[in-house]
Amino acid sequence: MKFIKANLKEYISTERFKLIIGIMFIMSLYMVGQITREYSYINSILYIFNDTIYLTITFALILINSITTIKLFDKDNEYIIRCKTKKQYLKKLTQKIFVNNTIVFTLQILINILLLIILNRNGIIIDKIGGYSITNLTFTIFYLIRTFILIQCISLIGAFVYKSGPKIILWILVVCLLIAFANAPYRYGYVVEGLQTVFLNPADYLHVQQYKDFGFELEISFFYILAWIIITYIVYLITSKRIKQIGD
C-alpha cells in the first residue's frame, strides 16, 4: 500500500501530468463558456463530451498519459525487478495505465462540474431525455461509462503497440482514430432502428445517437464494448509474447 501511494504521488508530481490537467482545464473552460443557460448541469456534461474536438483532444491526452505511465514505470527498476516474468510485468504495467487513466478521466469530469457550478449556475434538472423513458441523469451516467471503457480500451491498445512494435504502428493507429472521428458526423433526426443500421465506428459511440429505445442502445453498446475488450485482450496476449525483456 505504501508503494502504491508513493508511486501515485510521484506520478501526480510529474510535469507531464500537470500539463495534461492544464490542457483539460483550458478545454473545459472553453466548453463551459459556450454553454447557455438553457442547459442544466447534467445536459451540459453531455454537451461537452459530445463535442468532436473535445473528444479528439481527450483521446490524445489519455494516450499521452498512457505512454507517460509506461516511461515512469520502466524507470522504477526496484519494482520491475520483482516481476519474475514478462507476463507479470505487463500485467502490472496494464494495471498502472488503467489506474492513471481513470484518475485523469475522473478529474476531467470533476473539472467540468466545478466550472459549471462556478460559471454557469444552471442548476440540476432531472427530466426525460429524447424519446427514451429514462432520465437524463441515468443516460449521462451510462454515456460516461461507455465513453470511459472505449477510451481505456483504445488507449491500452495504443500502449501495447508502443511497447511491442515499431512506433510507426502507433502513429498509424492515431491517424486511423483521427479519420474515424472525421467520419462520425452528427446525425440529426437519424434513428438506429435495427442491427443493419448500427455503427461500427467507435467515434459514433462517443456521440449521443438516437436509438429506437434505450434498451436497444444498451444491448448494442454492451456487445460493442465486449468486442473492444476482447480485441484489447488479444493485443495484450500478443504484446506479452513480443516484449523482448522486462522493462524494455
CSV table of C-alpha atoms in Angstrom, one decimal:
chain,number,residue,atom,x,y,z
A,1,MET,CA,0.0,0.0,0.0
A,2,LYS,CA,2.9,2.4,0.8
A,3,PHE,CA,4.4,1.6,-2.6
A,4,ILE,CA,1.2,2.4,-4.4
A,5,LYS,CA,0.8,5.7,-2.6
A,6,ALA,CA,4.4,6.7,-3.2
A,7,ASN,CA,4.1,5.7,-6.9
A,8,LEU,CA,0.9,7.7,-7.3
A,9,LYS,CA,2.4,10.7,-5.6
A,10,GLU,CA,5.4,10.6,-8.0
A,11,TYR,CA,3.1,10.3,-11.0
A,12,ILE,CA,0.9,13.3,-9.9
A,13,SER,CA,4.0,15.4,-9.4
A,14,THR,CA,5.3,14.9,-12.9
A,15,GLU,CA,5.3,17.9,-15.3
A,16,ARG,CA,3.6,15.8,-18.0
A,17,PHE,CA,0.6,15.1,-15.6
A,18,LYS,CA,0.4,18.8,-14.8
A,19,LEU,CA,0.4,19.7,-18.5
A,20,ILE,CA,-2.4,17.2,-19.2
A,21,ILE,CA,-4.6,18.5,-16.4
A,22,GLY,CA,-3.8,22.1,-17.5
A,23,ILE,CA,-4.9,21.4,-21.1
A,24,MET,CA,-8.0,19.7,-19.8
A,25,PHE,CA,-8.8,22.7,-17.7
A,26,ILE,CA,-8.4,25.1,-20.6
A,27,MET,CA,-10.6,22.8,-22.8
A,28,SER,CA,-13.3,22.6,-20.1
A,29,LEU,CA,-13.2,26.4,-19.5
A,30,TYR,CA,-13.8,27.0,-23.2
A,31,MET,CA,-16.6,24.4,-23.5
A,32,VAL,CA,-18.4,25.7,-20.4
A,33,GLY,CA,-18.2,29.2,-21.8
A,34,GLN,CA,-20.1,28.0,-24.9
A,35,ILE,CA,-23.0,26.6,-22.9
A,36,THR,CA,-26.1,28.8,-22.5
A,37,ARG,CA,-28.5,28.9,-19.5
A,38,GLU,CA,-30.9,26.5,-21.3
A,39,TYR,CA,-28.6,23.6,-20.4
A,40,SER,CA,-28.7,22.1,-16.9
A,41,TYR,CA,-25.6,20.7,-15.3
A,42,ILE,CA,-26.4,17.2,-16.4
A,43,ASN,CA,-27.2,18.2,-20.0
A,44,SER,CA,-24.1,20.4,-20.1
A,45,ILE,CA,-21.9,17.3,-19.4
A,46,LEU,CA,-23.4,15.6,-22.3
A,47,TYR,CA,-22.9,18.7,-24.5
A,48,ILE,CA,-19.3,18.9,-23.5
A,49,PHE,CA,-18.4,15.3,-24.0
A,50,ASN,CA,-20.3,15.1,-27.3
A,51,ASP,CA,-18.1,17.7,-28.9
A,52,THR,CA,-15.9,16.1,-31.6
A,53,ILE,CA,-12.8,18.4,-31.0
A,54,TYR,CA,-13.1,17.9,-27.2
A,55,LEU,CA,-13.3,14.1,-27.6
A,56,THR,CA,-10.3,14.1,-30.0
A,57,ILE,CA,-8.1,16.1,-27.7
A,58,THR,CA,-9.3,13.9,-24.8
A,59,PHE,CA,-8.2,10.8,-26.6
A,60,ALA,CA,-4.8,12.3,-27.4
A,61,LEU,CA,-4.3,13.3,-23.8
A,62,ILE,CA,-5.3,9.9,-22.5
A,63,LEU,CA,-2.9,8.2,-24.9
A,64,ILE,CA,-0.1,10.6,-23.9
A,65,ASN,CA,-0.9,9.8,-20.3
A,66,SER,CA,-0.6,6.0,-21.1
A,67,ILE,CA,2.8,6.4,-22.7
A,68,THR,CA,4.0,8.7,-19.8
A,69,THR,CA,2.9,6.0,-17.4
A,70,ILE,CA,5.0,3.4,-19.3
A,71,LYS,CA,8.1,5.6,-19.1
A,72,LEU,CA,7.7,6.2,-15.4
A,73,PHE,CA,7.0,2.5,-14.8
A,74,ASP,CA,10.1,1.4,-16.7
A,75,LYS,CA,12.3,3.7,-14.7
A,76,ASP,CA,11.3,2.1,-11.4
A,77,ASN,CA,13.9,-0.7,-11.5
A,78,GLU,CA,13.4,-1.6,-7.9
A,79,TYR,CA,9.8,-2.5,-8.6
A,80,ILE,CA,10.3,-4.0,-12.0
A,81,ILE,CA,12.9,-6.5,-10.7
A,82,ARG,CA,10.2,-8.1,-8.6
A,83,CYS,CA,8.4,-9.1,-11.8
A,84,LYS,CA,9.7,-12.6,-12.5
A,85,THR,CA,8.1,-13.0,-16.0
A,86,LYS,CA,7.2,-10.8,-18.9
A,87,LYS,CA,3.5,-11.6,-18.3
A,88,GLN,CA,3.7,-10.4,-14.7
A,89,TYR,CA,5.5,-7.2,-15.8
A,90,LEU,CA,2.9,-6.5,-18.5
A,91,LYS,CA,0.0,-7.2,-16.1
A,92,LYS,CA,1.4,-4.7,-13.5
A,93,LEU,CA,2.0,-2.2,-16.2
A,94,THR,CA,-1.5,-2.6,-17.6
A,95,GLN,CA,-3.0,-2.1,-14.1
A,96,LYS,CA,-0.9,1.1,-13.7
A,97,ILE,CA,-2.0,2.5,-17.0
A,98,PHE,CA,-5.7,1.7,-16.2
A,99,VAL,CA,-5.5,3.4,-12.8
A,100,ASN,CA,-3.7,6.5,-14.1
A,101,ASN,CA,-6.1,6.9,-17.0
A,102,THR,CA,-9.0,6.5,-14.6
A,103,ILE,CA,-7.6,9.3,-12.4
A,104,VAL,CA,-7.3,11.6,-15.4
A,105,PHE,CA,-10.8,10.8,-16.7
A,106,THR,CA,-12.3,11.3,-13.3
A,107,LEU,CA,-10.5,14.7,-12.8
A,108,GLN,CA,-11.8,15.7,-16.2
A,109,ILE,CA,-15.4,15.2,-15.2
A,110,LEU,CA,-14.8,16.9,-11.8
A,111,ILE,CA,-13.2,19.9,-13.6
A,112,ASN,CA,-16.2,20.3,-15.8
A,113,ILE,CA,-18.6,20.1,-12.9
A,114,LEU,CA,-16.6,22.6,-10.9
A,115,LEU,CA,-16.5,25.1,-13.7
A,116,LEU,CA,-20.3,24.7,-14.4
A,117,ILE,CA,-21.0,25.4,-10.7
A,118,ILE,CA,-18.8,28.5,-10.7
A,119,LEU,CA,-19.6,30.0,-14.1
A,120,ASN,CA,-23.0,28.8,-15.3
A,121,ARG,CA,-25.1,28.0,-12.2
A,122,ASN,CA,-27.7,26.4,-14.4
A,123,GLY,CA,-28.8,24.0,-11.6
A,124,ILE,CA,-29.6,20.3,-11.6
A,125,ILE,CA,-32.6,19.5,-13.7
A,126,ILE,CA,-33.6,15.8,-13.9
A,127,ASP,CA,-36.1,15.1,-16.7
A,128,LYS,CA,-36.7,12.7,-19.6
A,129,ILE,CA,-34.2,12.6,-22.4
A,130,GLY,CA,-35.1,12.4,-26.1
A,131,GLY,CA,-37.6,9.6,-26.9
A,132,TYR,CA,-36.4,7.4,-24.0
A,133,SER,CA,-38.3,6.5,-20.9
A,134,ILE,CA,-35.2,7.2,-18.7
A,135,THR,CA,-33.9,10.4,-17.1
A,136,ASN,CA,-31.1,12.5,-18.4
A,137,LEU,CA,-29.1,11.6,-15.3
A,138,THR,CA,-29.4,7.9,-16.0
A,139,PHE,CA,-28.4,8.3,-19.6
A,140,THR,CA,-25.5,10.6,-18.7
A,141,ILE,CA,-24.1,8.0,-16.3
A,142,PHE,CA,-24.4,5.3,-18.9
A,143,TYR,CA,-22.9,7.5,-21.6
A,144,LEU,CA,-19.8,8.4,-19.4
A,145,ILE,CA,-19.3,4.7,-18.5
A,146,ARG,CA,-19.4,3.7,-22.2
A,147,THR,CA,-17.0,6.5,-23.1
A,148,PHE,CA,-14.7,5.6,-20.3
A,149,ILE,CA,-14.5,2.0,-21.3
A,150,LEU,CA,-13.9,2.8,-25.0
A,151,ILE,CA,-11.2,5.3,-24.2
A,152,GLN,CA,-9.5,2.8,-21.9
A,153,CYS,CA,-9.6,0.0,-24.4
A,154,ILE,CA,-8.2,2.1,-27.3
A,155,SER,CA,-5.5,3.8,-25.1
A,156,LEU,CA,-4.4,0.4,-23.8
A,157,ILE,CA,-4.1,-1.0,-27.3
A,158,GLY,CA,-2.0,2.1,-28.2
A,159,ALA,CA,0.2,1.4,-25.1
A,160,PHE,CA,0.6,-2.2,-26.0
A,161,VAL,CA,1.6,-1.3,-29.6
A,162,TYR,CA,4.1,1.3,-28.2
A,163,LYS,CA,5.7,-1.5,-26.0
A,164,SER,CA,5.8,-4.3,-28.6
A,165,GLY,CA,6.1,-2.9,-32.1
A,166,PRO,CA,7.7,-0.2,-34.2
A,167,LYS,CA,6.5,3.3,-33.2
A,168,ILE,CA,5.2,3.8,-36.7
A,169,ILE,CA,2.4,1.4,-36.0
A,170,LEU,CA,1.2,3.7,-33.1
A,171,TRP,CA,1.2,6.7,-35.4
A,172,ILE,CA,-0.9,4.7,-37.9
A,173,LEU,CA,-3.3,3.9,-35.1
A,174,VAL,CA,-3.5,7.6,-34.2
A,175,VAL,CA,-4.2,8.6,-37.8
A,176,CYS,CA,-6.9,5.9,-38.1
A,177,LEU,CA,-8.5,7.4,-35.0
A,178,LEU,CA,-8.5,10.9,-36.4
A,179,ILE,CA,-10.1,9.5,-39.6
A,180,ALA,CA,-12.7,7.7,-37.5
A,181,PHE,CA,-13.6,10.9,-35.7
A,182,ALA,CA,-13.7,12.9,-39.0
A,183,ASN,CA,-16.1,10.3,-40.4
A,184,ALA,CA,-18.5,10.3,-37.5
A,185,PRO,CA,-20.7,13.4,-38.1
A,186,TYR,CA,-23.7,14.4,-36.1
A,187,ARG,CA,-26.8,12.6,-37.5
A,188,TYR,CA,-29.7,14.9,-36.6
A,189,GLY,CA,-33.0,13.1,-36.9
A,190,TYR,CA,-31.4,9.7,-37.6
A,191,VAL,CA,-32.7,6.8,-35.5
A,192,VAL,CA,-31.0,3.4,-35.2
A,193,GLU,CA,-33.9,1.0,-35.7
A,194,GLY,CA,-32.1,-2.3,-36.1
A,195,LEU,CA,-28.9,-4.3,-36.4
A,196,GLN,CA,-28.5,-3.4,-40.0
A,197,THR,CA,-28.2,0.3,-39.1
A,198,VAL,CA,-25.8,0.1,-36.1
A,199,PHE,CA,-22.4,1.8,-36.2
A,200,LEU,CA,-19.0,0.2,-36.4
A,201,ASN,CA,-17.0,3.4,-36.0
A,202,PRO,CA,-16.1,3.8,-32.3
A,203,ALA,CA,-16.4,7.5,-32.6
A,204,ASP,CA,-20.1,7.1,-33.2
A,205,TYR,CA,-20.4,5.6,-29.7
A,206,LEU,CA,-18.8,8.7,-28.3
A,207,HIS,CA,-21.6,10.9,-29.7
A,208,VAL,CA,-25.1,10.9,-28.4
A,209,GLN,CA,-27.1,9.0,-31.0
A,210,GLN,CA,-30.8,8.2,-31.1
A,211,TYR,CA,-31.9,4.6,-31.0
A,212,LYS,CA,-35.4,3.2,-31.2
A,213,ASP,CA,-35.3,2.8,-27.4
A,214,PHE,CA,-32.8,2.8,-24.5
A,215,GLY,CA,-33.0,-1.0,-24.1
A,216,PHE,CA,-31.8,-1.5,-27.7
A,217,GLU,CA,-29.0,1.1,-27.3
A,218,LEU,CA,-27.9,-0.7,-24.0
A,219,GLU,CA,-27.8,-4.0,-25.8
A,220,ILE,CA,-25.8,-2.8,-28.8
A,221,SER,CA,-23.4,-0.9,-26.6
A,222,PHE,CA,-22.8,-4.0,-24.4
A,223,PHE,CA,-21.9,-6.2,-27.3
A,224,TYR,CA,-19.8,-3.5,-29.0
A,225,ILE,CA,-17.8,-2.8,-25.8
A,226,LEU,CA,-17.4,-6.5,-25.2
A,227,ALA,CA,-15.9,-6.8,-28.7
A,228,TRP,CA,-13.4,-4.0,-27.9
A,229,ILE,CA,-12.5,-5.7,-24.6
A,230,ILE,CA,-11.8,-8.9,-26.4
A,231,ILE,CA,-9.7,-7.1,-29.0
A,232,THR,CA,-7.8,-5.4,-26.2
A,233,TYR,CA,-7.1,-8.7,-24.5
A,234,ILE,CA,-5.9,-10.3,-27.8
A,235,VAL,CA,-3.5,-7.4,-28.3
A,236,TYR,CA,-2.4,-7.8,-24.7
A,237,LEU,CA,-1.6,-11.5,-25.3
A,238,ILE,CA,0.4,-10.7,-28.4
A,239,THR,CA,2.3,-8.0,-26.6
A,240,SER,CA,3.1,-10.3,-23.7
A,241,LYS,CA,4.9,-12.6,-26.2
A,242,ARG,CA,6.6,-9.8,-28.2
A,243,ILE,CA,8.2,-7.9,-25.4
A,244,LYS,CA,11.9,-8.7,-25.5
A,245,GLN,CA,12.6,-8.3,-21.8
A,246,ILE,CA,11.1,-6.9,-18.7
A,247,GLY,CA,11.3,-3.1,-18.7
A,248,ASP,CA,12.3,-3.0,-22.4
